[in-house]
Short mmCIF file of C-alpha atoms and ligand atoms in Angstrom, two decimals:
data_model
loop_
_atom_site.label_atom_id
_atom_site.label_comp_id
_atom_site.label_asym_id
_atom_site.label_seq_id
_atom_site.Cartn_x
_atom_site.Cartn_y
_atom_site.Cartn_z
CA MET A 1 -2.08 23.57 36.58
CA THR A 2 -5.60 22.81 37.76
CA ASN A 3 -4.85 20.58 40.78
CA LYS A 4 -7.93 18.57 39.87
CA THR A 5 -8.49 15.05 41.17
CA TRP A 6 -9.57 12.73 38.35
CA ARG A 7 -11.83 9.88 39.40
CA VAL A 8 -10.62 6.89 37.39
CA GLY A 9 -12.76 3.83 36.68
CA VAL A 10 -10.81 0.69 35.78
CA ALA A 11 -12.42 -2.31 34.07
CA GLY A 12 -10.17 -5.38 34.22
CA LEU A 13 -8.05 -6.20 37.26
CA GLY A 14 -5.72 -8.79 35.77
CA THR A 15 -2.03 -8.39 34.94
CA VAL A 16 -2.29 -4.83 33.63
CA GLY A 17 -5.21 -3.65 35.79
CA GLY A 18 -3.47 -4.92 38.94
CA GLY A 19 -0.25 -3.14 37.91
CA LEU A 20 -2.11 0.10 37.26
CA LEU A 21 -4.01 0.05 40.57
CA GLN A 22 -0.77 -0.53 42.43
CA PHE A 23 0.98 2.32 40.62
CA LEU A 24 -1.86 4.84 41.11
CA ALA A 25 -2.19 3.86 44.79
CA ASP A 26 1.53 4.59 45.27
CA ARG A 27 1.79 7.65 42.98
CA PRO A 28 -1.58 9.39 42.42
CA ASP A 29 0.24 12.68 41.73
CA PHE A 30 2.65 11.24 39.13
CA ALA A 31 1.44 13.44 36.27
CA PRO A 32 3.41 16.59 35.44
CA ALA A 33 0.36 18.91 35.32
CA GLY A 34 -0.32 18.83 39.04
CA ASP A 35 -3.57 16.89 38.75
CA ARG A 36 -4.12 13.65 40.64
CA ALA A 37 -5.47 10.36 39.29
CA VAL A 38 -7.31 8.28 41.88
CA VAL A 39 -9.04 4.98 41.13
CA THR A 40 -12.51 5.18 42.63
CA ALA A 41 -14.38 2.34 40.90
CA VAL A 42 -13.50 -1.01 39.36
CA SER A 43 -15.02 -3.92 37.49
CA ALA A 44 -13.88 -7.47 36.76
CA ARG A 45 -15.51 -10.86 36.27
CA SER A 46 -15.24 -12.10 39.85
CA LYS A 47 -15.67 -9.85 42.88
CA SER A 48 -14.35 -12.50 45.25
CA ARG A 49 -11.14 -13.36 43.38
CA PRO A 50 -8.06 -12.44 45.48
CA ARG A 51 -6.35 -9.34 44.05
CA THR A 52 -2.77 -8.11 44.32
CA VAL A 53 -4.08 -4.74 45.57
CA ASP A 54 -6.74 -3.87 48.11
CA ILE A 55 -9.97 -2.91 46.34
CA SER A 56 -12.20 -2.96 49.40
CA GLY A 57 -12.63 0.84 49.48
CA LEU A 58 -13.53 1.09 45.77
CA THR A 59 -16.99 1.00 44.21
CA TRP A 60 -17.51 -2.40 42.56
CA PHE A 61 -19.38 -2.89 39.27
CA ASP A 62 -20.30 -6.39 38.05
CA ASP A 63 -20.74 -4.93 34.59
CA PRO A 64 -17.90 -2.93 32.97
CA VAL A 65 -20.46 -1.17 30.74
CA ALA A 66 -22.25 0.19 33.81
CA LEU A 67 -18.89 1.39 35.17
CA ALA A 68 -18.08 3.07 31.84
CA GLY A 69 -21.36 4.99 31.93
CA SER A 70 -21.19 5.92 35.62
CA SER A 71 -21.42 9.64 36.35
CA ASP A 72 -19.05 9.09 39.29
CA ILE A 73 -15.94 8.68 37.12
CA ASP A 74 -14.09 11.24 34.99
CA LEU A 75 -11.92 8.82 32.99
CA PHE A 76 -12.47 5.21 31.94
CA VAL A 77 -9.62 2.69 31.61
CA GLU A 78 -10.42 -0.52 29.70
CA LEU A 79 -8.14 -3.46 30.59
CA VAL A 80 -10.51 -6.36 29.95
CA GLY A 81 -9.33 -7.31 26.44
CA GLY A 82 -11.00 -8.79 23.36
CA SER A 83 -11.99 -7.10 20.12
CA ASP A 84 -15.72 -7.22 20.85
CA GLY A 85 -17.99 -8.08 23.78
CA PRO A 86 -17.81 -6.14 27.04
CA ALA A 87 -14.59 -4.28 26.17
CA LYS A 88 -16.04 -2.71 23.03
CA ALA A 89 -19.44 -2.04 24.62
CA ALA A 90 -17.81 -0.37 27.62
CA VAL A 91 -15.49 1.82 25.52
CA GLU A 92 -18.41 2.92 23.32
CA THR A 93 -20.50 3.70 26.40
CA ALA A 94 -17.74 5.82 27.99
CA LEU A 95 -17.10 7.75 24.75
CA LYS A 96 -20.81 8.35 24.19
CA ALA A 97 -20.98 9.68 27.75
CA GLY A 98 -18.18 12.12 26.87
CA LYS A 99 -15.52 10.42 29.01
CA PRO A 100 -11.88 10.10 27.98
CA VAL A 101 -10.87 6.47 27.42
CA VAL A 102 -7.49 4.79 27.89
CA THR A 103 -7.10 1.20 26.75
CA ALA A 104 -4.36 -1.41 26.30
CA ASN A 105 -6.57 -3.42 23.96
CA LYS A 106 -4.81 -3.95 20.60
CA ALA A 107 -7.53 -6.25 19.24
CA LEU A 108 -10.19 -3.58 19.84
CA ILE A 109 -8.17 -0.77 18.25
CA ALA A 110 -6.93 -2.85 15.29
CA GLU A 111 -10.41 -4.14 14.47
CA HIS A 112 -12.64 -1.20 15.43
CA GLY A 113 -10.20 1.73 15.71
CA ALA A 114 -11.73 3.87 12.97
CA GLU A 115 -15.31 3.74 14.25
CA LEU A 116 -14.21 4.33 17.84
CA ALA A 117 -12.03 7.26 16.71
CA ALA A 118 -15.04 8.78 14.94
CA LEU A 119 -17.10 8.40 18.10
CA ALA A 120 -14.36 9.90 20.32
CA GLU A 121 -13.82 12.83 17.98
CA ALA A 122 -17.54 13.50 17.64
CA ARG A 123 -17.73 13.76 21.45
CA GLY A 124 -14.46 15.71 21.66
CA VAL A 125 -12.79 13.24 24.04
CA PRO A 126 -9.44 11.45 23.78
CA LEU A 127 -9.13 7.73 23.03
CA MET A 128 -5.62 6.61 23.98
CA PHE A 129 -3.90 3.23 23.44
CA GLU A 130 -0.16 3.52 24.07
CA ALA A 131 -0.04 0.19 25.94
CA ALA A 132 -1.66 -1.66 23.04
CA VAL A 133 1.60 -1.85 21.07
CA MET A 134 4.93 -2.99 22.57
CA GLY A 135 3.77 -2.65 26.22
CA GLY A 136 6.30 -0.41 27.94
CA VAL A 137 8.00 0.83 24.76
CA PRO A 138 6.38 4.11 23.65
CA ALA A 139 5.87 3.00 20.05
CA VAL A 140 2.51 4.74 19.62
CA LYS A 141 3.83 8.07 20.91
CA ILE A 142 6.85 7.80 18.61
CA MET A 143 4.63 7.23 15.59
CA ARG A 144 1.74 9.52 16.50
CA GLU A 145 3.66 12.42 18.00
CA ALA A 146 7.43 12.36 17.62
CA LEU A 147 7.51 11.43 13.92
CA VAL A 148 4.56 13.49 12.76
CA GLY A 149 7.02 15.70 10.84
CA ASP A 150 8.33 12.81 8.77
CA ASP A 151 6.99 10.47 6.09
CA ILE A 152 7.31 6.89 7.21
CA ASP A 153 8.11 4.32 4.51
CA SER A 154 8.18 1.18 6.65
CA VAL A 155 8.08 -0.27 10.14
CA ALA A 156 9.23 -3.76 11.02
CA GLY A 157 9.87 -5.54 14.23
CA ILE A 158 9.31 -8.18 16.84
CA LEU A 159 5.98 -7.35 18.44
CA ASN A 160 5.10 -10.53 20.33
CA GLY A 161 7.24 -11.47 23.33
CA THR A 162 5.72 -14.95 23.67
CA CYS A 163 6.77 -15.95 20.14
CA ASN A 164 10.18 -14.38 20.62
CA PHE A 165 10.66 -16.33 23.84
CA ILE A 166 9.60 -19.60 22.20
CA LEU A 167 11.86 -19.16 19.15
CA SER A 168 14.80 -18.11 21.35
CA GLU A 169 14.33 -21.14 23.60
CA MET A 170 14.00 -23.54 20.65
CA GLU A 171 17.35 -22.33 19.34
CA LYS A 172 19.06 -22.27 22.76
CA THR A 173 17.86 -25.67 24.01
CA GLY A 174 17.30 -27.61 20.78
CA ARG A 175 13.73 -28.43 21.83
CA SER A 176 10.63 -28.56 19.63
CA PHE A 177 7.97 -25.85 19.34
CA ALA A 178 5.43 -27.96 21.30
CA ASP A 179 7.90 -28.62 24.17
CA VAL A 180 8.88 -24.99 24.56
CA LEU A 181 5.28 -23.80 24.30
CA ARG A 182 4.38 -26.03 27.26
CA GLU A 183 7.22 -24.49 29.29
CA ALA A 184 6.19 -20.95 28.28
CA GLN A 185 2.65 -21.70 29.50
CA ALA A 186 3.99 -23.01 32.82
CA LEU A 187 6.11 -19.86 33.25
CA GLY A 188 3.16 -17.60 32.45
CA TYR A 189 4.73 -16.29 29.19
CA ALA A 190 1.99 -17.94 27.13
CA GLU A 191 -1.78 -18.07 27.67
CA ALA A 192 -3.62 -21.37 28.23
CA ASP A 193 -5.06 -20.75 24.75
CA PRO A 194 -1.95 -19.56 22.90
CA THR A 195 -3.63 -19.04 19.49
CA MET A 196 -3.58 -15.23 19.55
CA ASP A 197 0.16 -15.23 20.21
CA VAL A 198 1.60 -18.21 18.33
CA GLY A 199 -0.88 -17.80 15.46
CA GLY A 200 0.59 -14.34 14.80
CA PHE A 201 -2.73 -12.54 15.41
CA ASP A 202 -1.50 -10.47 18.36
CA ALA A 203 1.46 -9.22 16.31
CA GLY A 204 -1.01 -8.68 13.44
CA HIS A 205 -3.17 -6.43 15.63
CA LYS A 206 -0.14 -4.40 16.71
CA ILE A 207 1.34 -3.96 13.24
CA SER A 208 -2.10 -2.98 11.89
CA ILE A 209 -2.19 -0.16 14.46
CA LEU A 210 1.38 0.93 13.62
CA ALA A 211 0.56 0.85 9.88
CA ALA A 212 -2.41 3.15 10.47
CA LEU A 213 -0.25 5.60 12.41
CA ALA A 214 2.61 5.38 9.91
CA PHE A 215 0.58 5.86 6.73
CA GLY A 216 -2.31 8.04 7.94
CA CYS A 217 -5.02 5.46 7.19
CA ALA A 218 -7.54 3.59 9.33
CA PRO A 219 -6.34 0.29 10.86
CA ASN A 220 -7.31 -2.63 8.63
CA PHE A 221 -6.56 -5.87 10.45
CA ALA A 222 -8.53 -7.89 7.89
CA ALA A 223 -5.98 -6.92 5.20
CA ALA A 224 -2.96 -8.20 7.16
CA GLU A 225 -1.24 -11.34 5.84
CA ILE A 226 -0.58 -13.44 8.93
CA GLU A 227 1.45 -16.59 9.53
CA GLY A 228 2.37 -17.69 13.05
CA ILE A 229 5.24 -19.77 14.42
CA SER A 230 3.58 -23.13 15.10
CA ASN A 231 5.09 -24.65 11.94
CA VAL A 232 8.62 -23.44 12.60
CA GLU A 233 10.82 -26.52 12.85
CA LEU A 234 14.04 -26.91 14.77
CA LEU A 235 15.63 -28.10 11.53
CA ASP A 236 14.97 -24.69 9.91
CA ILE A 237 16.29 -22.84 12.95
CA LYS A 238 19.56 -24.83 12.66
CA LEU A 239 19.88 -24.58 8.88
CA ALA A 240 19.08 -20.87 8.85
CA LYS A 241 21.83 -20.36 11.41
CA ASP A 242 24.30 -22.23 9.20
CA LEU A 243 23.40 -19.72 6.47
CA GLY A 244 23.97 -16.77 8.85
CA TYR A 245 20.39 -16.06 9.94
CA ARG A 246 18.09 -16.36 12.96
CA ILE A 247 14.35 -17.01 12.63
CA LYS A 248 12.13 -14.36 14.26
CA LEU A 249 8.42 -13.61 14.03
CA VAL A 250 8.68 -10.33 12.12
CA ALA A 251 5.71 -8.00 11.71
CA SER A 252 6.11 -5.39 9.01
CA ALA A 253 4.18 -2.65 7.27
CA SER A 254 5.47 -0.90 4.19
CA ARG A 255 4.27 1.63 1.68
CA THR A 256 4.66 0.54 -1.95
CA ASP A 257 3.59 2.08 -5.28
CA HIS A 258 0.63 -0.33 -5.29
CA GLY A 259 -0.58 0.19 -1.72
CA VAL A 260 0.22 -0.81 1.83
CA ALA A 261 1.57 -4.26 2.72
CA VAL A 262 0.99 -5.46 6.29
CA LYS A 263 2.53 -8.83 7.10
CA VAL A 264 3.44 -11.15 9.93
CA HIS A 265 5.72 -14.08 9.09
CA PRO A 266 8.41 -16.18 10.70
CA SER A 267 11.35 -14.57 8.92
CA LEU A 268 15.12 -14.78 8.70
CA ALA A 269 17.13 -11.91 10.16
CA PRO A 270 20.93 -11.77 9.66
CA LEU A 271 22.65 -12.94 12.86
CA ASP A 272 24.44 -9.62 13.37
CA HIS A 273 21.24 -7.55 12.93
CA PRO A 274 19.71 -5.96 16.08
CA LEU A 275 16.41 -7.75 15.43
CA ALA A 276 18.20 -11.11 15.46
CA GLN A 277 19.85 -10.15 18.72
CA ALA A 278 16.63 -9.18 20.53
CA GLY A 279 16.19 -12.43 22.44
CA GLY A 280 13.83 -13.79 25.11
CA ALA A 281 10.55 -11.94 25.58
CA LEU A 282 11.88 -8.61 24.22
CA ASN A 283 10.09 -6.52 21.60
CA ALA A 284 12.02 -4.48 19.03
CA LEU A 285 11.05 -2.14 16.20
CA PHE A 286 12.70 -0.42 13.24
CA ILE A 287 11.07 2.67 11.78
CA GLU A 288 12.27 4.00 8.44
CA GLY A 289 11.44 7.66 7.84
CA ARG A 290 12.33 9.72 4.75
CA ARG A 291 13.93 12.54 6.73
CA VAL A 292 14.85 11.00 10.06
CA GLY A 293 16.32 7.81 8.56
CA ARG A 294 16.26 4.68 10.72
CA ILE A 295 15.10 4.55 14.33
CA PHE A 296 15.42 1.44 16.47
CA VAL A 297 13.63 0.89 19.80
CA GLN A 298 13.66 -2.19 21.97
CA GLY A 299 12.23 -3.11 25.35
CA PRO A 300 9.66 -5.06 27.37
CA GLY A 301 6.50 -5.58 25.32
CA ALA A 302 4.41 -6.95 28.19
CA GLY A 303 4.17 -7.40 31.96
CA ALA A 304 2.35 -5.57 34.74
CA GLY A 305 4.96 -2.85 35.39
CA PRO A 306 5.85 -1.82 31.82
CA THR A 307 2.29 -2.00 30.51
CA ALA A 308 0.82 -0.11 33.48
CA ALA A 309 3.49 2.58 32.94
CA ALA A 310 2.25 3.00 29.36
CA VAL A 311 -1.37 3.22 30.53
CA ALA A 312 -0.31 5.81 33.13
CA ALA A 313 1.43 7.87 30.44
CA ASP A 314 -1.87 8.04 28.54
CA ILE A 315 -3.71 9.03 31.72
CA ALA A 316 -1.15 11.82 32.17
CA ASP A 317 -1.79 13.02 28.60
CA VAL A 318 -5.53 13.09 29.26
CA MET A 319 -4.96 15.09 32.45
CA THR A 320 -2.65 17.57 30.73
CA GLY A 321 -5.33 18.13 28.10
CA ALA A 322 -3.26 17.09 25.08
CA VAL A 323 -5.73 16.93 22.17
CA ARG A 324 -4.97 15.37 18.79
CA PRO A 325 -6.80 13.06 16.43
CA VAL A 326 -6.90 9.42 17.53
CA PHE A 327 -4.86 8.41 14.46
CA GLN A 328 -2.89 10.75 12.17
CA ALA A 329 -5.89 12.71 10.91
CA PRO A 330 -9.48 13.26 12.01
CA ALA A 331 -11.39 9.98 11.57
CA GLY A 332 -13.34 11.30 8.56
CA GLU A 333 -10.17 12.34 6.75
CA LEU A 334 -8.08 9.18 7.12
CA LYS A 335 -6.72 7.89 3.81
CA PRO A 336 -8.30 4.73 2.41
CA PHE A 337 -6.26 1.64 3.20
CA ILE A 338 -5.28 0.15 -0.16
CA ALA A 339 -3.87 -3.32 0.47
CA VAL A 340 -1.13 -4.46 -1.86
CA ASP A 341 -1.64 -7.81 -3.59
CA PRO A 342 0.81 -10.09 -1.69
CA SER A 343 1.93 -11.74 -4.93
CA ARG A 344 3.28 -8.36 -6.08
CA THR A 345 5.58 -7.94 -3.09
CA VAL A 346 9.25 -8.58 -3.70
CA GLY A 347 11.73 -10.08 -1.25
CA LYS A 348 14.43 -12.63 -0.58
CA ALA A 349 13.32 -16.05 0.59
CA TYR A 350 14.63 -19.19 2.27
CA LEU A 351 13.59 -22.49 0.75
CA ARG A 352 14.20 -25.90 2.31
CA ILE A 353 13.66 -28.72 -0.14
CA MET A 354 13.82 -32.32 1.12
CA VAL A 355 15.13 -34.60 -1.62
CA ARG A 356 15.96 -38.26 -2.15
CA ASP A 357 19.70 -38.84 -2.12
CA GLU A 358 19.95 -39.40 -5.87
CA PRO A 359 21.91 -37.78 -8.71
CA GLY A 360 20.30 -34.94 -10.66
CA ALA A 361 18.16 -33.55 -7.85
CA ILE A 362 20.05 -30.28 -7.52
CA ALA A 363 20.18 -29.77 -11.30
CA ALA A 364 16.40 -30.26 -11.62
CA ILE A 365 15.71 -27.80 -8.80
CA SER A 366 18.12 -25.17 -10.17
CA GLU A 367 16.56 -25.48 -13.61
CA THR A 368 13.02 -25.04 -12.24
CA LEU A 369 14.04 -22.02 -10.21
CA ALA A 370 15.67 -20.44 -13.28
CA GLU A 371 12.55 -21.08 -15.37
CA CYS A 372 10.48 -19.26 -12.74
CA GLY A 373 12.87 -16.31 -12.64
CA VAL A 374 14.19 -17.10 -9.16
CA SER A 375 17.96 -16.70 -8.73
CA ILE A 376 19.99 -18.15 -5.87
CA ASP A 377 22.01 -16.02 -3.47
CA SER A 378 23.38 -18.77 -1.18
CA PHE A 379 23.05 -22.51 -1.05
CA LEU A 380 23.63 -25.32 1.45
CA GLN A 381 23.31 -29.07 1.19
CA LYS A 382 23.83 -30.78 4.46
CA PRO A 383 22.85 -34.32 5.45
CA VAL A 384 20.91 -34.14 8.72
CA GLU A 385 20.46 -37.25 10.82
CA GLY A 386 16.84 -38.39 11.08
CA ALA A 387 15.63 -35.70 8.67
CA GLY A 388 13.94 -38.21 6.30
CA GLY A 389 15.81 -37.14 3.15
CA VAL A 390 18.57 -34.68 2.38
CA PRO A 391 17.71 -31.01 2.88
CA ILE A 392 18.74 -28.63 0.16
CA VAL A 393 18.55 -25.15 1.54
CA LEU A 394 18.87 -21.95 -0.39
CA VAL A 395 18.36 -18.23 -0.02
CA THR A 396 17.12 -16.48 -3.14
CA HIS A 397 17.84 -13.00 -4.43
CA ALA A 398 14.91 -10.57 -4.18
CA THR A 399 12.05 -12.14 -6.18
CA PRO A 400 8.36 -11.36 -6.70
CA GLU A 401 6.35 -13.59 -4.35
CA SER A 402 4.30 -14.91 -7.30
CA ASN A 403 7.49 -16.30 -8.95
CA LEU A 404 8.46 -18.01 -5.71
CA LEU A 405 5.05 -19.63 -5.24
CA ASP A 406 5.10 -20.81 -8.84
CA ALA A 407 8.58 -22.32 -8.33
CA ILE A 408 7.49 -24.06 -5.12
CA SER A 409 4.48 -25.67 -6.82
CA ARG A 410 6.67 -26.94 -9.65
CA ILE A 411 9.53 -28.15 -7.44
CA GLU A 412 7.06 -30.09 -5.28
CA LYS A 413 6.19 -32.20 -8.35
CA LEU A 414 9.81 -33.16 -9.20
CA HIS A 415 10.55 -36.89 -8.80
CA ALA A 416 13.48 -36.33 -6.42
CA VAL A 417 11.50 -34.04 -4.10
CA LEU A 418 9.85 -35.65 -1.07
CA GLU A 419 7.50 -32.92 0.16
CA ARG A 420 6.34 -29.36 -0.51
CA PRO A 421 9.35 -27.07 -0.05
CA ARG A 422 9.35 -25.03 3.15
CA LEU A 423 9.23 -21.29 2.47
CA LEU A 424 10.38 -18.66 4.95
CA ARG A 425 10.86 -14.99 4.06
CA VAL A 426 14.08 -13.11 4.66
CA ALA A 427 13.11 -10.02 6.65
CA ARG A 428 13.45 -6.71 4.77
CA ILE A 429 15.16 -4.84 7.57
N1 LIG B 1 -0.54 -8.67 29.96
C1 LIG B 1 0.24 -7.82 29.32
O1 LIG B 1 1.44 -7.75 29.55
C2 LIG B 1 -0.36 -6.88 28.29
C3 LIG B 1 0.51 -6.06 27.54
C4 LIG B 1 -0.03 -5.15 26.63
C5 LIG B 1 -1.39 -5.10 26.45
N2 LIG B 1 -2.21 -5.94 27.17
C6 LIG B 1 -3.65 -5.83 26.96
O2 LIG B 1 -4.26 -5.40 28.16
C7 LIG B 1 -5.56 -5.95 28.30
C8 LIG B 1 -5.64 -6.72 29.62
O3 LIG B 1 -4.67 -7.75 29.60
P1 LIG B 1 -4.28 -8.58 30.92
O4 LIG B 1 -3.09 -9.36 30.57
O5 LIG B 1 -4.25 -7.70 32.10
O6 LIG B 1 -5.53 -9.56 30.99
P2 LIG B 1 -5.95 -10.53 32.18
O7 LIG B 1 -4.83 -10.70 33.15
O8 LIG B 1 -6.55 -11.74 31.56
O9 LIG B 1 -7.10 -9.70 32.92
C9 LIG B 1 -8.34 -9.47 32.31
C10 LIG B 1 -9.26 -8.84 33.35
O10 LIG B 1 -10.51 -8.57 32.73
C11 LIG B 1 -11.55 -9.09 33.55
N3 LIG B 1 -12.65 -9.53 32.70
C12 LIG B 1 -12.64 -10.49 31.75
N4 LIG B 1 -13.86 -10.62 31.19
C13 LIG B 1 -14.65 -9.73 31.83
C14 LIG B 1 -16.01 -9.38 31.72
N5 LIG B 1 -16.82 -10.00 30.85
N6 LIG B 1 -16.49 -8.42 32.53
C15 LIG B 1 -15.70 -7.80 33.43
N7 LIG B 1 -14.39 -8.08 33.56
C16 LIG B 1 -13.88 -9.03 32.77
C17 LIG B 1 -10.95 -10.25 34.31
O11 LIG B 1 -11.70 -10.45 35.50
P3 LIG B 1 -11.29 -11.56 36.60
O12 LIG B 1 -9.96 -11.11 37.14
O13 LIG B 1 -12.34 -11.48 37.64
O14 LIG B 1 -11.23 -12.86 35.88
C18 LIG B 1 -9.53 -9.72 34.56
O15 LIG B 1 -9.50 -8.94 35.73
C19 LIG B 1 -5.76 -6.81 27.05
O16 LIG B 1 -6.41 -6.06 26.06
C20 LIG B 1 -4.35 -7.13 26.61
O17 LIG B 1 -4.25 -7.40 25.23
C21 LIG B 1 -1.72 -6.82 28.07
#
């Protein structure tokens, strides 16, 4: 117990920054070690913008980089966002100045985590990012600390609340993606520019960080295979349900004999599976360890309160002096990230094939699938009003992705088939 008062500089006073300032104003002595954390200086884009907390007594910096380098703070908290620009420059400046850094910025850590870890470790200061993955759910601490005695084979989950909300609402209300997205924007669940969320990139950042922690390598966002939810149709949500599945945006990372596979796809989860039942804006994650078996965590992945609580937990760790490598090993000793060739991954898939209502269509499709080595697990043919053809829907047995893509290209060319078959993966959970 040192009973020290830590002078905290916070860059970014939006949703998370506002939540953190409020929390530290109410509970500066929250940390178990007896130290206090007091915000003394802040930075944001606009000094005059009304804030949810009073910042009049705090030192104001127009430039977050100047705040990060200020000798009047002991700890720098970055809540600006963005993989590059002022967030990255400010974090680098603080680390170079030997200051501990806490950030909620998944884009920054997923895209520049290894170089920032090297910088932090060279200066002997912590770089913490609990809030970057799953907001209030302590996913990073579980992976980095609690499971360090296990070997993780895979992680898979719902890591973007906006997409989960949109998919849940589409199913509940029978409305299109575009309609529900507009509502999510009005409710504040989705950004004015929703690309990071609905394009799957936000989930891709988070799963890249979890993959690094799970497999002891550096984050490699560029190697992630990413598909968002903007092409998910109501028709597929309904047909998947008839087959016993719910469509979720599933982010997964798994270790295979050929390397690491990091993926984000709209995927089918069995209706009775906990991932299928995590509705609304919830986040949920399965972790599969060799010794511990399966762990499931679920909770709020965003919002001022939960995310600020995760940032505060990191501040507490800094104050208690907990020292460990930023990822699972010192930056110079992280394993190389060997990305698996996606075509070599094996899994079950959902195919929706729109056909003309004519005899022989099913036979031709079955024959093509058999020729490509794709076998069928379940099958549904159901006329759907206004669907522009008859949908034939099937779920395959586990198949190499290359066989599936070959089958899709060949089925698309059949006379009875109206358009390229729609492929969705069945989540491996
Ligand atoms: N929102 C969540 O629930 C959540 C959850 C987990 C992680 N995160 C992460 O937390 C970080 C912050 O997210 P947020 O939702 O709080 O963002 P936000 O509400 O958009 O707030 C961003 C803040 O950064 C400031 N800012 C932007 N550009 C700046 C610049 N060039 N110089 C100085 N300040 C600048 C803004 O200033 P003004 O206020 O003056 O415009 C604003 O205060 C992001 O990395 C995000 O991914 C957020």
